[in-house]
mmCIF file of C-alpha atoms and ligand atoms in Angstrom:
data_model
loop_
_atom_site.group_PDB
_atom_site.id
_atom_site.type_symbol
_atom_site.label_atom_id
_atom_site.label_comp_id
_atom_site.label_asym_id
_atom_site.label_seq_id
_atom_site.Cartn_x
_atom_site.Cartn_y
_atom_site.Cartn_z
ATOM 1 C CA MET A 1 0.992 -43.865 -7.690
ATOM 2 C CA ALA A 2 -0.275 -41.788 -10.720
ATOM 3 C CA HIS A 3 -0.180 -38.713 -10.442
ATOM 4 C CA ASP A 4 -3.805 -36.634 -9.459
ATOM 5 C CA PRO A 5 -3.855 -33.512 -12.130
ATOM 6 C CA ASP A 6 -4.915 -31.360 -9.397
ATOM 7 C CA GLN A 7 -2.258 -31.884 -6.983
ATOM 8 C CA PRO A 8 0.900 -29.661 -7.851
ATOM 9 C CA PRO A 9 3.515 -31.485 -9.948
ATOM 10 C CA ARG A 10 5.802 -33.302 -7.365
ATOM 11 C CA ARG A 11 9.536 -32.652 -7.361
ATOM 12 C CA PRO A 12 11.922 -34.801 -9.133
ATOM 13 C CA ALA A 13 13.217 -36.518 -5.614
ATOM 14 C CA THR A 14 9.566 -37.058 -4.681
ATOM 15 C CA LEU A 15 8.749 -38.409 -8.099
ATOM 16 C CA VAL A 16 11.626 -41.098 -8.273
ATOM 17 C CA ALA A 17 10.415 -42.401 -4.861
ATOM 18 C CA GLN A 18 6.964 -43.168 -5.782
ATOM 19 C CA ALA A 19 6.410 -43.202 -9.140
ATOM 20 C CA GLY A 20 5.526 -46.702 -10.906
ATOM 21 C CA ARG A 21 4.033 -48.026 -7.280
ATOM 22 C CA ARG A 22 0.507 -48.709 -8.192
ATOM 23 C CA PRO A 23 -0.908 -50.672 -5.172
ATOM 24 C CA GLU A 24 -2.338 -53.250 -7.647
ATOM 25 C CA TRP A 25 1.075 -54.573 -8.803
ATOM 26 C CA THR A 26 2.910 -54.113 -5.504
ATOM 27 C CA GLY A 27 -0.078 -55.848 -3.040
ATOM 28 C CA GLY A 28 0.948 -53.163 -0.259
ATOM 29 C CA ILE A 29 4.599 -54.220 -0.233
ATOM 30 C CA VAL A 30 6.778 -50.856 -0.523
ATOM 31 C CA ASN A 31 8.683 -52.280 -3.982
ATOM 32 C CA PRO A 32 7.160 -54.335 -6.763
ATOM 33 C CA PRO A 33 8.095 -57.527 -6.203
ATOM 34 C CA VAL A 34 9.900 -59.916 -8.920
ATOM 35 C CA TRP A 35 6.993 -61.424 -10.705
ATOM 36 C CA ARG A 36 9.095 -64.097 -13.124
ATOM 37 C CA ALA A 37 6.559 -65.968 -15.729
ATOM 38 C CA SER A 38 6.000 -67.293 -19.232
ATOM 39 C CA THR A 39 2.997 -69.319 -19.041
ATOM 40 C CA ILE A 40 0.005 -67.308 -17.789
ATOM 41 C CA LEU A 41 -2.810 -69.465 -16.765
ATOM 42 C CA TYR A 42 -6.292 -69.587 -17.461
ATOM 43 C CA ASP A 43 -9.846 -71.103 -15.766
ATOM 44 C CA THR A 44 -11.410 -71.924 -19.219
ATOM 45 C CA VAL A 45 -10.997 -71.687 -22.912
ATOM 46 C CA ALA A 46 -13.304 -69.066 -22.765
ATOM 47 C CA ASP A 47 -11.125 -66.852 -20.622
ATOM 48 C CA LEU A 48 -8.225 -67.717 -22.724
ATOM 49 C CA ARG A 49 -9.522 -66.822 -25.917
ATOM 50 C CA ALA A 50 -11.191 -63.556 -24.558
ATOM 51 C CA ALA A 51 -7.338 -62.656 -23.208
ATOM 52 C CA GLY A 52 -6.071 -62.988 -26.505
ATOM 53 C CA GLY A 53 -8.459 -60.878 -28.233
ATOM 54 C CA ARG A 54 -8.081 -58.169 -25.451
ATOM 55 C CA ASP A 55 -5.922 -55.021 -25.046
ATOM 56 C CA THR A 56 -3.020 -56.860 -23.133
ATOM 57 C CA HIS A 57 -1.205 -53.559 -21.902
ATOM 58 C CA HIS A 58 -0.758 -54.006 -18.023
ATOM 59 C CA ARG A 59 -2.767 -57.153 -18.213
ATOM 60 C CA LEU A 60 -1.034 -60.842 -17.351
ATOM 61 C CA PHE A 61 -1.337 -62.444 -20.972
ATOM 62 C CA TYR A 62 1.905 -64.409 -21.555
ATOM 63 C CA GLY A 63 5.532 -63.718 -20.233
ATOM 64 C CA ARG A 64 6.720 -61.832 -23.162
ATOM 65 C CA ARG A 65 4.153 -58.883 -22.418
ATOM 66 C CA GLY A 66 5.616 -58.415 -19.227
ATOM 67 C CA THR A 67 4.219 -58.652 -15.694
ATOM 68 C CA PRO A 68 3.845 -55.951 -13.092
ATOM 69 C CA THR A 69 7.419 -56.119 -12.311
ATOM 70 C CA GLN A 70 8.423 -54.331 -15.578
ATOM 71 C CA TRP A 71 5.212 -52.619 -16.091
ATOM 72 C CA SER A 72 5.792 -50.722 -12.805
ATOM 73 C CA LEU A 73 9.303 -49.276 -13.802
ATOM 74 C CA ALA A 74 7.984 -48.727 -17.596
ATOM 75 C CA ASP A 75 5.180 -46.816 -15.941
ATOM 76 C CA ALA A 76 7.638 -44.845 -13.431
ATOM 77 C CA LEU A 77 9.576 -43.631 -16.407
ATOM 78 C CA THR A 78 6.629 -42.538 -17.743
ATOM 79 C CA GLU A 79 5.825 -40.523 -14.734
ATOM 80 C CA LEU A 80 8.811 -38.703 -14.991
ATOM 81 C CA GLU A 81 8.232 -37.499 -18.331
ATOM 82 C CA PRO A 82 5.535 -34.929 -18.105
ATOM 83 C CA GLY A 83 2.711 -35.475 -20.943
ATOM 84 C CA ALA A 84 4.390 -38.899 -22.466
ATOM 85 C CA GLU A 85 1.710 -41.707 -22.881
ATOM 86 C CA GLY A 86 3.746 -45.046 -22.431
ATOM 87 C CA THR A 87 7.422 -46.631 -22.045
ATOM 88 C CA PHE A 88 8.633 -49.705 -23.398
ATOM 89 C CA LEU A 89 11.908 -51.470 -21.687
ATOM 90 C CA TYR A 90 14.587 -53.050 -23.638
ATOM 91 C CA PRO A 91 17.296 -55.439 -23.292
ATOM 92 C CA SER A 92 19.834 -52.697 -24.101
ATOM 93 C CA GLY A 93 20.069 -49.138 -24.753
ATOM 94 C CA VAL A 94 20.892 -50.035 -28.113
ATOM 95 C CA ALA A 95 17.882 -52.397 -28.719
ATOM 96 C CA ALA A 96 15.877 -49.356 -27.034
ATOM 97 C CA ILE A 97 17.419 -47.139 -30.021
ATOM 98 C CA ALA A 98 16.900 -49.684 -32.860
ATOM 99 C CA ALA A 99 13.361 -50.179 -32.208
ATOM 100 C CA ALA A 100 12.354 -46.431 -31.717
ATOM 101 C CA LEU A 101 13.567 -46.375 -35.104
ATOM 102 C CA MET A 102 12.249 -49.252 -36.787
ATOM 103 C CA SER A 103 8.887 -48.618 -35.290
ATOM 104 C CA VAL A 104 8.775 -44.885 -37.226
ATOM 105 C CA LEU A 105 10.754 -45.551 -40.168
ATOM 106 C CA ALA A 106 10.258 -47.612 -43.730
ATOM 107 C CA PRO A 107 11.412 -48.277 -46.606
ATOM 108 C CA GLY A 108 12.022 -45.235 -49.042
ATOM 109 C CA ASP A 109 12.157 -42.921 -45.845
ATOM 110 C CA GLU A 110 14.918 -40.601 -44.862
ATOM 111 C CA LEU A 111 16.713 -40.346 -41.657
ATOM 112 C CA LEU A 112 18.508 -37.423 -40.573
ATOM 113 C CA CYS A 113 21.111 -38.032 -37.636
ATOM 114 C CA VAL A 114 23.007 -35.970 -35.802
ATOM 115 C CA ASP A 115 26.978 -36.336 -36.468
ATOM 116 C CA SER A 116 27.664 -36.429 -32.840
ATOM 117 C CA ALA A 117 25.656 -39.817 -32.059
ATOM 118 C CA TYR A 118 26.312 -42.564 -30.401
ATOM 119 C CA ASP A 119 28.373 -44.717 -32.249
ATOM 120 C CA PRO A 120 26.503 -48.009 -32.752
ATOM 121 C CA THR A 121 23.555 -45.609 -33.849
ATOM 122 C CA ARG A 122 25.735 -44.293 -36.509
ATOM 123 C CA ASN A 123 26.347 -48.337 -37.282
ATOM 124 C CA LEU A 124 22.604 -49.126 -37.062
ATOM 125 C CA ALA A 125 21.462 -46.001 -39.518
ATOM 126 C CA ASN A 126 24.673 -47.028 -41.960
ATOM 127 C CA THR A 127 24.333 -50.751 -42.520
ATOM 128 C CA LEU A 128 20.942 -52.514 -41.094
ATOM 129 C CA LEU A 129 18.474 -49.629 -41.877
ATOM 130 C CA LYS A 130 20.081 -49.093 -45.255
ATOM 131 C CA ARG A 131 19.672 -52.570 -45.924
ATOM 132 C CA PHE A 132 15.916 -51.947 -45.382
ATOM 133 C CA GLY A 133 15.976 -49.342 -47.940
ATOM 134 C CA ILE A 134 16.179 -46.462 -45.305
ATOM 135 C CA THR A 135 19.096 -43.844 -46.169
ATOM 136 C CA THR A 136 20.619 -41.201 -43.738
ATOM 137 C CA ARG A 137 22.227 -37.719 -43.827
ATOM 138 C CA PHE A 138 24.251 -36.797 -40.805
ATOM 139 C CA TYR A 139 23.692 -33.351 -39.543
ATOM 140 C CA ASP A 140 26.232 -30.831 -37.649
ATOM 141 C CA PRO A 141 25.103 -31.274 -34.195
ATOM 142 C CA THR A 142 25.226 -27.194 -33.877
ATOM 143 C CA ILE A 143 22.544 -26.656 -36.703
ATOM 144 C CA GLY A 144 19.380 -25.621 -34.619
ATOM 145 C CA ALA A 145 16.574 -24.271 -36.978
ATOM 146 C CA GLY A 146 18.939 -24.604 -39.852
ATOM 147 C CA ILE A 147 17.690 -27.958 -40.092
ATOM 148 C CA ALA A 148 14.562 -27.299 -42.040
ATOM 149 C CA GLU A 149 16.846 -26.353 -44.769
ATOM 150 C CA LEU A 150 17.524 -30.271 -44.596
ATOM 151 C CA ILE A 151 13.834 -31.670 -44.732
ATOM 152 C CA GLY A 152 13.024 -33.017 -47.589
ATOM 153 C CA GLU A 153 10.251 -34.792 -49.186
ATOM 154 C CA ARG A 154 11.394 -38.332 -48.018
ATOM 155 C CA THR A 155 12.365 -37.214 -44.561
ATOM 156 C CA ARG A 156 10.588 -39.310 -41.732
ATOM 157 C CA ALA A 157 12.555 -38.587 -38.694
ATOM 158 C CA ILE A 158 15.091 -36.769 -36.878
ATOM 159 C CA MET A 159 17.371 -38.401 -33.997
ATOM 160 C CA MET A 160 19.388 -36.326 -31.841
ATOM 161 C CA GLU A 161 21.397 -36.552 -28.994
ATOM 162 C CA SER A 162 22.124 -33.842 -26.879
ATOM 163 C CA PRO A 163 24.726 -33.288 -25.116
ATOM 164 C CA GLY A 164 26.599 -35.700 -28.395
ATOM 165 C CA SER A 165 28.412 -38.820 -27.514
ATOM 166 C CA LEU A 166 32.406 -37.952 -26.662
ATOM 167 C CA THR A 167 31.830 -34.474 -27.655
ATOM 168 C CA PHE A 168 29.244 -33.160 -25.560
ATOM 169 C CA GLU A 169 27.914 -30.611 -28.138
ATOM 170 C CA VAL A 170 24.418 -29.387 -26.756
ATOM 171 C CA GLN A 171 21.665 -29.229 -29.447
ATOM 172 C CA ASP A 172 19.047 -26.670 -29.751
ATOM 173 C CA VAL A 173 15.703 -29.111 -29.465
ATOM 174 C CA PRO A 174 13.105 -26.815 -29.380
ATOM 175 C CA ALA A 175 14.287 -25.412 -32.478
ATOM 176 C CA ILE A 176 15.026 -28.711 -34.273
ATOM 177 C CA VAL A 177 11.609 -29.788 -32.827
ATOM 178 C CA ALA A 178 9.466 -26.919 -34.086
ATOM 179 C CA ALA A 179 11.000 -27.718 -37.635
ATOM 180 C CA ALA A 180 10.044 -31.274 -37.416
ATOM 181 C CA LYS A 181 6.668 -30.354 -36.300
ATOM 182 C CA ALA A 182 6.131 -27.939 -39.125
ATOM 183 C CA ARG A 183 6.942 -30.431 -41.683
ATOM 184 C CA GLY A 184 5.179 -33.504 -40.159
ATOM 185 C CA VAL A 185 8.864 -35.291 -39.172
ATOM 186 C CA VAL A 186 9.042 -37.191 -36.067
ATOM 187 C CA THR A 187 11.455 -36.279 -33.295
ATOM 188 C CA LEU A 188 13.791 -39.014 -31.346
ATOM 189 C CA LEU A 189 15.955 -37.645 -28.832
ATOM 190 C CA ASP A 190 18.735 -40.174 -26.898
ATOM 191 C CA ASN A 191 18.200 -38.443 -23.535
ATOM 192 C CA THR A 192 21.229 -40.961 -21.446
ATOM 193 C CA TRP A 193 23.170 -37.994 -20.290
ATOM 194 C CA ALA A 194 20.291 -35.991 -18.853
ATOM 195 C CA THR A 195 17.486 -38.348 -18.135
ATOM 196 C CA PRO A 196 13.886 -36.865 -17.349
ATOM 197 C CA LEU A 197 15.048 -35.255 -14.240
ATOM 198 C CA LEU A 198 17.722 -32.816 -16.120
ATOM 199 C CA PHE A 199 15.675 -32.503 -19.372
ATOM 200 C CA PRO A 200 11.987 -33.535 -19.472
ATOM 201 C CA ALA A 201 11.951 -34.091 -23.184
ATOM 202 C CA ILE A 202 8.689 -34.575 -23.766
ATOM 203 C CA ARG A 203 7.651 -31.341 -22.364
ATOM 204 C CA HIS A 204 10.094 -30.215 -24.974
ATOM 205 C CA GLY A 205 8.152 -31.671 -27.761
ATOM 206 C CA VAL A 206 10.118 -34.675 -28.537
ATOM 207 C CA ASP A 207 8.600 -37.703 -30.054
ATOM 208 C CA LEU A 208 10.653 -40.481 -28.887
ATOM 209 C CA THR A 209 12.547 -40.356 -25.875
ATOM 210 C CA ILE A 210 15.601 -42.894 -25.403
ATOM 211 C CA LEU A 211 17.443 -44.026 -22.306
ATOM 212 C CA ALA A 212 20.297 -46.307 -21.940
ATOM 213 C CA ALA A 213 19.142 -47.153 -18.921
ATOM 214 C CA THR A 214 22.117 -49.064 -18.527
ATOM 215 C CA LYS A 215 23.421 -45.634 -17.265
ATOM 216 C CA TYR A 216 22.019 -43.560 -14.549
ATOM 217 C CA ILE A 217 18.514 -45.271 -14.059
ATOM 218 C CA VAL A 218 20.205 -48.842 -13.063
ATOM 219 C CA GLY A 219 23.091 -46.744 -11.662
ATOM 220 C CA HIS A 220 25.203 -49.432 -10.316
ATOM 221 C CA SER A 221 26.797 -51.156 -13.910
ATOM 222 C CA ASP A 222 25.211 -54.173 -13.484
ATOM 223 C CA VAL A 223 22.382 -54.458 -15.956
ATOM 224 C CA MET A 224 21.904 -53.972 -19.142
ATOM 225 C CA MET A 225 18.926 -51.812 -20.264
ATOM 226 C CA GLY A 226 17.262 -49.530 -22.397
ATOM 227 C CA SER A 227 13.628 -47.400 -22.615
ATOM 228 C CA VAL A 228 11.863 -45.846 -24.841
ATOM 229 C CA THR A 229 9.340 -43.060 -23.812
ATOM 230 C CA ALA A 230 6.612 -41.811 -26.008
ATOM 231 C CA GLY A 231 4.851 -38.486 -26.300
ATOM 232 C CA PRO A 232 1.147 -38.589 -27.626
ATOM 233 C CA GLY A 233 -0.224 -40.286 -30.645
ATOM 234 C CA HIS A 234 3.289 -42.411 -30.612
ATOM 235 C CA PHE A 235 3.259 -45.200 -27.872
ATOM 236 C CA ALA A 236 0.648 -47.677 -30.057
ATOM 237 C CA ARG A 237 3.105 -47.928 -33.229
ATOM 238 C CA LEU A 238 5.992 -48.175 -30.301
ATOM 239 C CA GLN A 239 4.769 -50.871 -28.814
ATOM 240 C CA GLU A 240 3.484 -52.802 -31.633
ATOM 241 C CA THR A 241 6.845 -52.705 -33.004
ATOM 242 C CA SER A 242 8.556 -53.709 -29.659
ATOM 243 C CA PHE A 243 6.141 -56.824 -29.336
ATOM 244 C CA GLN A 244 6.763 -57.774 -33.138
ATOM 245 C CA LEU A 245 10.282 -57.567 -32.216
ATOM 246 C CA GLY A 246 10.095 -59.845 -29.076
ATOM 247 C CA GLN A 247 11.386 -57.210 -26.675
ATOM 248 C CA VAL A 248 10.967 -57.976 -23.266
ATOM 249 C CA ILE A 249 13.267 -57.684 -20.481
ATOM 250 C CA SER A 250 13.470 -59.987 -17.385
ATOM 251 C CA PRO A 251 11.732 -59.149 -14.048
ATOM 252 C CA ASP A 252 14.534 -59.353 -12.447
ATOM 253 C CA ASP A 253 16.680 -56.850 -14.235
ATOM 254 C CA ALA A 254 13.247 -54.605 -13.913
ATOM 255 C CA TRP A 255 12.935 -54.868 -10.095
ATOM 256 C CA LEU A 256 17.260 -53.990 -10.173
ATOM 257 C CA GLY A 257 16.020 -50.908 -12.634
ATOM 258 C CA SER A 258 13.391 -49.538 -10.296
ATOM 259 C CA ARG A 259 15.717 -50.338 -7.321
ATOM 260 C CA GLY A 260 18.268 -48.024 -9.074
ATOM 261 C CA LEU A 261 15.882 -45.414 -9.883
ATOM 262 C CA ARG A 262 14.596 -44.531 -6.296
ATOM 263 C CA THR A 263 17.864 -42.956 -6.116
ATOM 264 C CA LEU A 264 18.315 -41.417 -9.197
ATOM 265 C CA ALA A 265 17.582 -37.808 -8.086
ATOM 266 C CA LEU A 266 20.439 -38.147 -5.315
ATOM 267 C CA ARG A 267 22.866 -39.788 -7.458
ATOM 268 C CA LEU A 268 22.476 -37.290 -9.913
ATOM 269 C CA ARG A 269 22.934 -34.614 -7.944
ATOM 270 C CA GLN A 270 26.056 -35.761 -6.623
ATOM 271 C CA HIS A 271 27.496 -37.023 -9.844
ATOM 272 C CA GLY A 272 26.854 -33.523 -11.189
ATOM 273 C CA GLU A 273 28.174 -31.398 -8.559
ATOM 274 C CA SER A 274 31.675 -33.371 -8.530
ATOM 275 C CA ALA A 275 31.455 -33.790 -11.995
ATOM 276 C CA LEU A 276 31.357 -29.875 -12.057
ATOM 277 C CA ARG A 277 33.707 -29.325 -9.478
ATOM 278 C CA ILE A 278 36.567 -31.283 -11.326
ATOM 279 C CA ALA A 279 35.580 -29.839 -14.703
ATOM 280 C CA GLN A 280 36.310 -26.555 -13.345
ATOM 281 C CA TRP A 281 39.361 -27.556 -11.640
ATOM 282 C CA PHE A 282 40.728 -29.078 -15.096
ATOM 283 C CA ALA A 283 40.051 -25.736 -16.807
ATOM 284 C CA GLU A 284 42.498 -24.165 -14.638
ATOM 285 C CA GLN A 285 45.360 -26.781 -15.354
ATOM 286 C CA PRO A 286 48.465 -26.450 -17.631
ATOM 287 C CA GLY A 287 48.392 -28.883 -20.350
ATOM 288 C CA VAL A 288 44.540 -28.763 -20.618
ATOM 289 C CA ALA A 289 43.622 -26.966 -23.785
ATOM 290 C CA ARG A 290 39.534 -27.593 -23.614
ATOM 291 C CA VAL A 291 37.354 -28.965 -20.872
ATOM 292 C CA LEU A 292 34.065 -30.382 -23.213
ATOM 293 C CA HIS A 293 31.315 -29.904 -20.475
ATOM 294 C CA PRO A 294 27.986 -27.997 -21.027
ATOM 295 C CA ALA A 295 27.901 -26.028 -17.991
ATOM 296 C CA LEU A 296 31.213 -24.516 -19.052
ATOM 297 C CA PRO A 297 31.581 -21.963 -21.752
ATOM 298 C CA SER A 298 34.030 -23.859 -23.582
ATOM 299 C CA CYS A 299 31.280 -26.304 -24.514
ATOM 300 C CA PRO A 300 29.243 -25.827 -27.581
ATOM 301 C CA GLY A 301 25.795 -25.291 -27.067
ATOM 302 C CA HIS A 302 26.631 -24.042 -23.441
ATOM 303 C CA ASP A 303 23.840 -21.153 -23.755
ATOM 304 C CA LEU A 304 21.299 -23.743 -24.949
ATOM 305 C CA PHE A 305 22.547 -25.809 -21.976
ATOM 306 C CA ARG A 306 22.135 -23.038 -19.527
ATOM 307 C CA ARG A 307 18.521 -22.400 -21.549
ATOM 308 C CA ASP A 308 17.342 -26.007 -21.640
ATOM 309 C CA PHE A 309 18.723 -27.964 -18.810
ATOM 310 C CA LEU A 310 18.156 -28.478 -15.201
ATOM 311 C CA GLY A 311 21.304 -29.620 -14.192
ATOM 312 C CA ALA A 312 24.433 -31.395 -15.442
ATOM 313 C CA SER A 313 25.056 -35.425 -15.123
ATOM 314 C CA GLY A 314 28.532 -36.706 -14.449
ATOM 315 C CA LEU A 315 30.197 -37.298 -17.713
ATOM 316 C CA PHE A 316 32.386 -34.990 -19.244
ATOM 317 C CA GLY A 317 35.191 -34.634 -21.951
ATOM 318 C CA VAL A 318 38.847 -32.831 -21.344
ATOM 319 C CA VAL A 319 41.182 -32.397 -24.627
ATOM 320 C CA LEU A 320 44.974 -32.174 -23.711
ATOM 321 C CA GLU A 321 47.313 -29.876 -25.329
ATOM 322 C CA GLY A 322 49.424 -31.955 -27.808
ATOM 323 C CA ASP A 323 50.364 -31.711 -31.410
ATOM 324 C CA GLU A 324 49.880 -33.296 -34.777
ATOM 325 C CA ASP A 325 52.379 -36.296 -33.536
ATOM 326 C CA ARG A 326 50.098 -38.621 -31.987
ATOM 327 C CA SER A 327 52.967 -41.303 -31.606
ATOM 328 C CA ARG A 328 53.988 -38.497 -29.440
ATOM 329 C CA TRP A 329 50.846 -38.093 -27.200
ATOM 330 C CA GLU A 330 49.334 -41.709 -27.479
ATOM 331 C CA PRO A 331 51.493 -43.010 -24.997
ATOM 332 C CA ALA A 332 51.517 -39.654 -22.559
ATOM 333 C CA ARG A 333 47.776 -40.257 -22.297
ATOM 334 C CA ALA A 334 47.899 -43.888 -22.002
ATOM 335 C CA ALA A 335 50.219 -42.976 -18.875
ATOM 336 C CA LEU A 336 47.496 -40.507 -17.552
ATOM 337 C CA ILE A 337 44.648 -43.038 -18.054
ATOM 338 C CA ASP A 338 47.008 -46.459 -16.770
ATOM 339 C CA GLY A 339 48.467 -44.814 -13.483
ATOM 340 C CA LEU A 340 44.791 -43.693 -12.158
ATOM 341 C CA ARG A 341 43.991 -45.158 -8.873
ATOM 342 C CA HIS A 342 40.310 -44.265 -8.616
ATOM 343 C CA PHE A 343 39.089 -44.498 -12.453
ATOM 344 C CA GLY A 344 38.126 -47.785 -13.790
ATOM 345 C CA ILE A 345 39.386 -48.088 -17.639
ATOM 346 C CA GLY A 346 35.897 -49.689 -19.342
ATOM 347 C CA TYR A 347 33.030 -48.963 -21.198
ATOM 348 C CA SER A 348 29.636 -47.709 -20.215
ATOM 349 C CA TRP A 349 29.176 -45.080 -17.218
ATOM 350 C CA GLY A 350 26.387 -43.769 -14.934
ATOM 351 C CA GLY A 351 27.328 -46.267 -12.258
ATOM 352 C CA PHE A 352 28.625 -45.286 -9.036
ATOM 353 C CA GLU A 353 32.194 -45.681 -9.890
ATOM 354 C CA SER A 354 34.331 -43.225 -11.993
ATOM 355 C CA LEU A 355 35.804 -44.332 -15.197
ATOM 356 C CA ALA A 356 38.331 -43.138 -17.450
ATOM 357 C CA LEU A 357 38.870 -43.505 -21.102
ATOM 358 C CA PRO A 358 40.679 -42.212 -24.019
ATOM 359 C CA ILE A 359 38.367 -41.319 -27.118
ATOM 360 C CA ASP A 360 38.913 -40.398 -30.837
ATOM 361 C CA PRO A 361 36.207 -38.743 -32.014
ATOM 362 C CA ALA A 362 37.283 -37.383 -35.110
ATOM 363 C CA ARG A 363 36.986 -40.953 -36.610
ATOM 364 C CA TYR A 364 33.294 -41.111 -36.104
ATOM 365 C CA ARG A 365 32.613 -38.086 -37.964
ATOM 366 C CA THR A 366 31.439 -36.913 -41.642
ATOM 367 C CA ALA A 367 29.562 -34.172 -41.398
ATOM 368 C CA THR A 368 31.598 -32.169 -39.416
ATOM 369 C CA ARG A 369 35.097 -31.894 -38.654
ATOM 370 C CA ARG A 370 36.999 -31.893 -35.276
ATOM 371 C CA GLU A 371 40.167 -29.880 -35.140
ATOM 372 C CA ASP A 372 41.210 -30.792 -31.570
ATOM 373 C CA ALA A 373 44.684 -29.793 -30.031
ATOM 374 C CA GLY A 374 45.712 -32.941 -28.748
ATOM 375 C CA PRO A 375 44.468 -36.280 -27.189
ATOM 376 C CA MET A 376 40.714 -36.527 -25.623
ATOM 377 C CA ILE A 377 40.113 -38.417 -22.448
ATOM 378 C CA ARG A 378 36.384 -38.853 -21.072
ATOM 379 C CA LEU A 379 35.812 -39.198 -17.269
ATOM 380 C CA GLN A 380 32.716 -40.644 -15.730
ATOM 381 C CA ILE A 381 32.818 -38.796 -12.207
ATOM 382 C CA GLY A 382 31.542 -41.362 -9.316
ATOM 383 C CA LEU A 383 30.409 -40.981 -6.223
ATOM 384 C CA GLU A 384 33.584 -41.314 -4.708
ATOM 385 C CA ASP A 385 34.929 -37.826 -2.521
ATOM 386 C CA PRO A 386 36.025 -35.441 -5.227
ATOM 387 C CA ASP A 387 38.952 -34.672 -3.445
ATOM 388 C CA ASP A 388 40.522 -38.163 -3.832
ATOM 389 C CA LEU A 389 39.421 -37.760 -7.743
ATOM 390 C CA ILE A 390 41.063 -34.487 -8.218
ATOM 391 C CA ALA A 391 44.446 -35.491 -6.578
ATOM 392 C CA ASP A 392 44.458 -38.682 -8.504
ATOM 393 C CA LEU A 393 43.862 -36.668 -11.700
ATOM 394 C CA ASP A 394 46.466 -34.230 -11.006
ATOM 395 C CA ALA A 395 49.168 -36.568 -10.631
ATOM 396 C CA GLY A 396 47.648 -38.049 -13.923
ATOM 397 C CA LEU A 397 48.058 -34.911 -15.498
ATOM 398 C CA SER A 398 51.347 -35.012 -13.939
ATOM 399 C CA ARG A 399 52.580 -38.011 -15.764
ATOM 400 C CA TYR A 400 51.021 -36.553 -19.087
ATOM 401 C CA ARG A 401 53.452 -33.396 -19.219
ATOM 402 C CA GLU A 402 56.423 -35.888 -18.109
ATOM 403 C CA SER A 403 55.898 -37.988 -20.573
ATOM 404 C CA LEU A 404 55.780 -35.561 -23.212
ATOM 405 C CA SER A 405 58.667 -33.456 -22.552
HETATM 406 C C1 LIG B 1 25.525 -46.240 -23.659
HETATM 407 C C2 LIG B 1 24.818 -45.728 -24.838
HETATM 408 C C3 LIG B 1 24.056 -46.150 -25.377
HETATM 409 C C4 LIG B 1 23.800 -47.569 -25.038
HETATM 410 O O1 LIG B 1 23.395 -48.211 -24.378
HETATM 411 P P1 LIG B 1 24.015 -50.078 -23.560
HETATM 412 O O2 LIG B 1 22.678 -50.328 -22.958
HETATM 413 O O3 LIG B 1 25.066 -49.720 -23.679
HETATM 414 O O4 LIG B 1 23.086 -50.788 -25.113
HETATM 415 C C5 LIG B 1 23.008 -45.493 -26.061
HETATM 416 N N1 LIG B 1 23.509 -43.907 -26.042
HETATM 417 C C6 LIG B 1 24.129 -43.489 -25.424
HETATM 418 C C7 LIG B 1 24.292 -42.136 -25.442
HETATM 419 C C8 LIG B 1 25.179 -44.039 -24.580
HETATM 420 O O5 LIG B 1 26.175 -43.578 -24.013
#
């Protein structure tokens, strides 16, 4: 159901219900069926040869180029980003980040990467990209228009992530995009926290917007997936690089991704509402030094969040009161988390269940320093009743204070 430009834009809940469901792919079935394929058969040698010479985008050619099941999900993600040219899907969020960066960078280039980037992004820059002759400079997430001073002759791309992993600084994406465009530099954004529903990145001028679809798109903690959606002029290179890297996701995973997508607007609304309520509750509790939630004034970039975002999702951080003596607070933090009844302890987020993690962001910084009062925890607020979660966290904070005293 491609959008008719003469119709008013569809609101998010309508869009996620309809996106990607082209009749030629669904055959009238509501959801695109699972088309599993490696070999595609041709009637004649001439047909086989003709297929190879054609643009294979949205044409059955060979399983690695996808089937309508993957195309439908990719197309849906493109529809969610007004102005986007196309989307490619990957078997994880990290694979998406790697392909996006490799599609724009070449030996001798410099990458500017935000200091609050997801750790595997940093690691990729510091190891594999370095090995291919690409250098990386990390920059302060609050740099804004000041990024212009860092752009040099060799700067080819700027990697952003907003809010930042673990520490939630909101970046001035429009200011960075403007500085980049003035110098012909490509911009990339890890938009996993907001998704296009809360931050339409292509409309804000970003060239390549990346999702760990593992998180909110899939939404049920049972599939790994990534996506890159390209703005005007950037899809062909992204697709070519991704084909060269042999990237493809299974039709079964794509089908689960499409199924998750249909409830994205509804889920995000509940994740956001519950998380904000719990963040506000935290801000008033004894023993809490600071709450890192973009919708609260205590979060760096809160004003930018209010200006640019259409809402908040369900992941935020809490800094507890502590002191220099890590050996004292480390067991207290563990007591808080270990005793929680409704929060799992594990990586990832964006699923229906709540999660709690101890985090230590200072060790991942090189361009900026973090001066936190004490230990930090990161919470993913799931779809459980927030009153149950608050009662659980309240008991957790009591354990923390007792363990410290
Ligand atoms: C989880 C995550 C990724 C990586 O996604 P995977 O699917 O786990 O590879 C990338 N960026 C952010 C911000 C994430 O939280």
